[in-house]
Coordinates of C-alpha atoms in Angstrom, one line a residue:
Chain L
X1 CA -12.4 -0.6 21.5
X2 CA -8.7 0.1 21.9
X3 CA -7.5 3.5 22.2
X4 CA -4.1 5.2 22.8
X5 CA -4.0 9.0 23.9
X6 CA -0.6 10.9 24.0
X7 CA -1.9 14.3 25.5
X8 CA 1.2 16.1 24.7
X9 CA 1.3 17.2 21.1
X10 CA 4.5 19.1 21.2
X11 CA 7.4 19.5 23.9
X12 CA 10.3 21.7 23.6
X13 CA 13.3 21.3 25.8
X14 CA 16.9 22.6 26.1
X15 CA 19.7 20.0 25.4
X16 CA 20.7 17.9 28.5
X17 CA 17.3 18.4 30.1
X18 CA 15.3 15.3 31.1
X19 CA 11.9 14.9 29.3
X20 CA 9.0 12.5 29.9
X21 CA 6.5 11.6 27.2
X22 CA 3.1 10.6 28.4
X23 CA 1.1 7.6 27.0
X24 CA -2.3 6.4 28.2
X25 CA -4.2 3.5 26.8
X26 CA -7.6 1.9 26.9
X27 CA -8.2 -1.8 26.3
X28 CA -10.8 -4.5 27.6
X29 CA -8.2 -7.1 26.8
X30 CA -6.1 -8.6 29.6
X31 CA -3.2 -9.5 27.3
X32 CA -1.7 -6.9 25.1
X33 CA 1.5 -5.4 23.9
X34 CA 2.5 -1.7 24.1
X35 CA 5.2 -0.2 21.9
X36 CA 7.1 3.1 21.5
X37 CA 8.3 4.2 18.1
X38 CA 10.4 7.2 16.9
X39 CA 9.7 8.9 13.7
X40 CA 12.5 11.3 12.6
X41 CA 11.9 13.7 9.8
X42 CA 13.1 11.0 7.2
X43 CA 9.6 9.2 7.9
X44 CA 10.4 5.7 8.8
X45 CA 9.1 4.5 12.3
X46 CA 12.0 3.3 14.4
X47 CA 11.2 0.6 16.9
X48 CA 12.2 1.5 20.4
X49 CA 10.6 -0.9 22.7
X50 CA 7.9 -3.4 23.3
X51 CA 6.4 -4.4 26.7
X52 CA 3.9 -7.1 27.5
X53 CA 0.8 -6.5 29.6
X54 CA 1.9 -9.3 32.2
X55 CA 5.4 -7.7 32.8
X56 CA 5.3 -4.6 34.6
X57 CA 9.0 -4.4 35.2
X58 CA 10.4 -1.0 34.2
X59 CA 13.1 -1.0 31.7
X60 CA 16.2 1.2 31.1
X61 CA 18.3 1.4 27.8
X62 CA 20.9 3.9 28.0
X63 CA 19.3 7.3 28.1
X64 CA 16.0 5.8 27.6
X65 CA 13.5 4.4 30.3
X66 CA 10.0 3.4 30.3
X67 CA 7.6 3.3 33.3
X68 CA 4.6 0.9 32.8
X69 CA 1.8 1.2 35.3
X70 CA -1.1 -1.1 34.8
X71 CA -3.2 0.4 37.5
X72 CA -3.1 3.6 35.6
X73 CA -3.0 2.3 32.1
X74 CA 0.0 4.3 31.5
X75 CA 3.3 3.6 29.5
X76 CA 5.4 6.6 29.9
X77 CA 8.8 7.2 28.1
X78 CA 11.6 9.4 29.6
X79 CA 14.7 10.5 27.9
X80 CA 17.5 11.6 30.3
X81 CA 20.1 14.2 29.3
X82 CA 18.1 14.9 25.9
X83 CA 20.2 15.6 22.8
X84 CA 19.4 17.4 19.7
X85 CA 19.4 14.0 17.8
X86 CA 16.4 13.0 20.0
X87 CA 14.1 15.5 18.0
X88 CA 11.4 13.5 16.3
X89 CA 7.9 12.6 16.8
X90 CA 7.3 9.7 19.3
X91 CA 4.4 7.3 19.0
X92 CA 3.1 5.1 21.6
X93 CA 1.1 2.0 20.2
X94 CA -1.1 -0.9 21.3
X95 CA -1.7 -4.2 20.1
X96 CA -4.4 -6.4 21.7
X97 CA -4.3 -10.1 21.6
X98 CA -7.8 -11.1 21.7
X99 CA -9.7 -10.7 18.3
X100 CA -6.5 -9.2 16.9
X101 CA -5.3 -12.1 14.9
X102 CA -3.4 -9.8 12.5
X103 CA -1.7 -8.1 15.7
X104 CA -2.5 -4.7 14.1
X105 CA -1.2 -1.8 16.1
X106 CA -3.2 1.2 17.5
X107 CA -1.2 4.3 17.5
X108 CA -1.5 7.5 19.6
X109 CA -1.4 10.9 18.0
X110 CA 2.3 11.2 18.7
X111 CA 4.4 13.9 20.6
X112 CA 6.7 16.1 18.6
X113 CA 9.9 16.6 20.8
X114 CA 12.1 19.4 19.9
X115 CA 15.5 19.6 21.8
X116 CA 17.1 22.8 21.3
X117 CA 20.9 23.3 21.7
Chain Z
X1 CA 18.5 -7.4 3.6
X2 CA 18.3 -3.7 3.8
X3 CA 14.8 -3.5 5.4
X4 CA 11.4 -2.5 4.0
X5 CA 11.6 -0.6 0.8
X6 CA 8.7 1.6 -0.5
X7 CA 8.5 3.3 -3.9
X8 CA 8.1 6.2 -4.7
X9 CA 9.1 8.2 -1.8
X10 CA 6.9 11.0 -3.0
X11 CA 3.9 11.3 -5.3
X12 CA 2.0 14.3 -6.5
X13 CA -1.1 13.6 -8.5
X14 CA -4.0 15.5 -9.7
X15 CA -7.6 14.8 -8.4
X16 CA -9.2 12.0 -10.2
X17 CA -6.0 10.2 -11.3
X18 CA -5.1 6.7 -10.2
X19 CA -1.8 6.0 -8.3
X20 CA 0.0 2.9 -7.2
X21 CA 2.5 2.4 -4.5
X22 CA 5.0 -0.6 -4.0
X23 CA 6.3 -2.1 -1.0
X24 CA 9.2 -4.7 -0.8
X25 CA 9.1 -6.4 2.7
X26 CA 11.9 -8.2 4.5
X27 CA 12.2 -11.4 2.5
X28 CA 11.7 -13.7 5.4
X29 CA 8.5 -11.8 6.7
X30 CA 5.2 -13.4 5.7
X31 CA 3.1 -10.6 7.2
X32 CA 2.7 -7.4 5.5
X33 CA 0.7 -4.3 6.5
X34 CA -0.4 -1.1 5.2
X35 CA -0.9 2.0 7.3
X36 CA -1.9 5.5 6.4
X37 CA -0.7 8.7 8.4
X38 CA -2.3 12.0 7.8
X39 CA -0.5 15.3 8.8
X40 CA 0.0 15.4 12.7
X41 CA -1.8 12.1 13.3
X42 CA -0.5 8.5 14.1
X43 CA -0.5 5.9 11.6
X44 CA -3.9 4.1 11.0
X45 CA -4.2 0.5 9.9
X46 CA -5.6 0.0 6.4
X47 CA -5.1 -3.8 5.5
X48 CA -2.7 -6.7 6.0
X49 CA -1.6 -9.8 4.2
X50 CA -0.3 -13.2 5.4
X51 CA 1.7 -14.5 2.3
X52 CA -0.5 -13.8 -0.4
X53 CA -3.7 -13.8 1.3
X54 CA -5.4 -10.5 2.3
X55 CA -6.8 -11.3 5.6
X56 CA -8.2 -7.9 7.0
X57 CA -9.3 -4.6 5.6
X58 CA -10.1 -1.6 7.7
X59 CA -13.2 0.5 7.1
X60 CA -10.8 3.2 6.0
X61 CA -10.1 1.2 2.9
X62 CA -12.9 2.5 0.7
X63 CA -13.8 0.8 -2.7
X64 CA -11.4 3.0 -4.4
X65 CA -8.4 1.4 -2.7
X66 CA -7.1 -2.0 -3.6
X67 CA -4.0 -4.0 -2.3
X68 CA -2.3 -7.0 -3.8
X69 CA 0.5 -9.2 -2.8
X70 CA 1.0 -11.7 -5.6
X71 CA 3.3 -14.7 -4.7
X72 CA 3.4 -13.5 -1.2
X73 CA 6.4 -11.1 -1.8
X74 CA 6.2 -7.3 -2.8
X75 CA 2.7 -5.7 -2.2
X76 CA 1.1 -2.8 -4.2
X77 CA -1.7 -0.3 -3.2
X78 CA -3.6 1.3 -5.7
X79 CA -5.9 4.3 -5.3
X80 CA -8.4 5.0 -8.1
X81 CA -10.0 8.6 -8.7
X82 CA -8.0 10.1 -6.1
X83 CA -9.4 12.8 -3.8
X84 CA -7.7 15.5 -1.9
X85 CA -8.6 13.5 1.4
X86 CA -6.3 10.9 0.2
X87 CA -3.3 13.0 0.8
X88 CA -1.1 11.4 3.4
X89 CA 1.8 9.3 4.1
X90 CA 1.3 5.7 3.2
X91 CA 3.5 3.3 5.5
X92 CA 4.2 -0.4 4.7
X93 CA 5.5 -2.7 7.5
X94 CA 6.5 -6.3 7.6
X95 CA 7.0 -9.0 10.5
X96 CA 7.3 -12.6 10.9
X97 CA 3.9 -14.4 12.0
X98 CA 3.6 -16.3 15.1
X99 CA 3.9 -15.3 18.8
X100 CA 7.4 -16.7 19.7
X101 CA 9.5 -14.2 21.5
X102 CA 12.0 -13.7 18.6
X103 CA 9.3 -12.5 16.2
X104 CA 8.1 -10.0 18.7
X105 CA 11.3 -8.6 20.0
X106 CA 11.9 -6.1 17.5
X107 CA 8.0 -5.6 16.5
X108 CA 7.3 -4.5 13.1
X109 CA 9.8 -3.1 10.6
X110 CA 8.4 -0.2 8.9
X111 CA 9.4 1.5 5.5
X112 CA 10.0 5.1 4.9
X113 CA 6.7 5.5 3.5
X114 CA 5.2 7.1 0.2
X115 CA 4.0 10.7 0.7
X116 CA 1.0 11.2 -1.5
X117 CA -0.1 14.8 -2.3
X118 CA -3.4 15.2 -4.3
X119 CA -3.8 18.6 -5.9

């Protein structure tokens, strides 16, 4: 069965520090999708990125970057020069392809990031 | 289209009462999902619809839970005889079906959720 682990339950940094949120996943499927979502205090889940299992190219979007390593089943998320507005709970999620016709997401437990001014 | 809308935002109910939540998805999305998120945890899948058909239900969805999506538009989630363990955030999401790149580029679109407190 699929599983997503976010070992860091809470991280606190000072503004302008870089911070990396870890995500480790388990799946027996060879084709799958990985996601990161941000959940601000308002509650909605905001989509940040989707990565395919067959595409290990890392990605950078502004201050955000993602490091996908299939060999270690990890999909880590780094925020460079953090800002107070980055404070939120961040979720990593997995969607297997085989046996998952509905494309349901399996979420990790989330990492609460607090960025202090 | 303003995204996925959920009502009410908050609901406080007494144990044993029935409650109903509503989700209005993005109009062109034929898939609609319900997830439950308890405090300090990640969302967990409950059920999903393709158009009006309910295609899968999680074992988390006990007999006291029922979901509908008449005419393949909005959806309702009803909980009968609520228990304190039902206290959670109930999230709705929608997306187009299919595996083309455009439908997956932005993943799901989630609503802001309905926070249920059973006292």
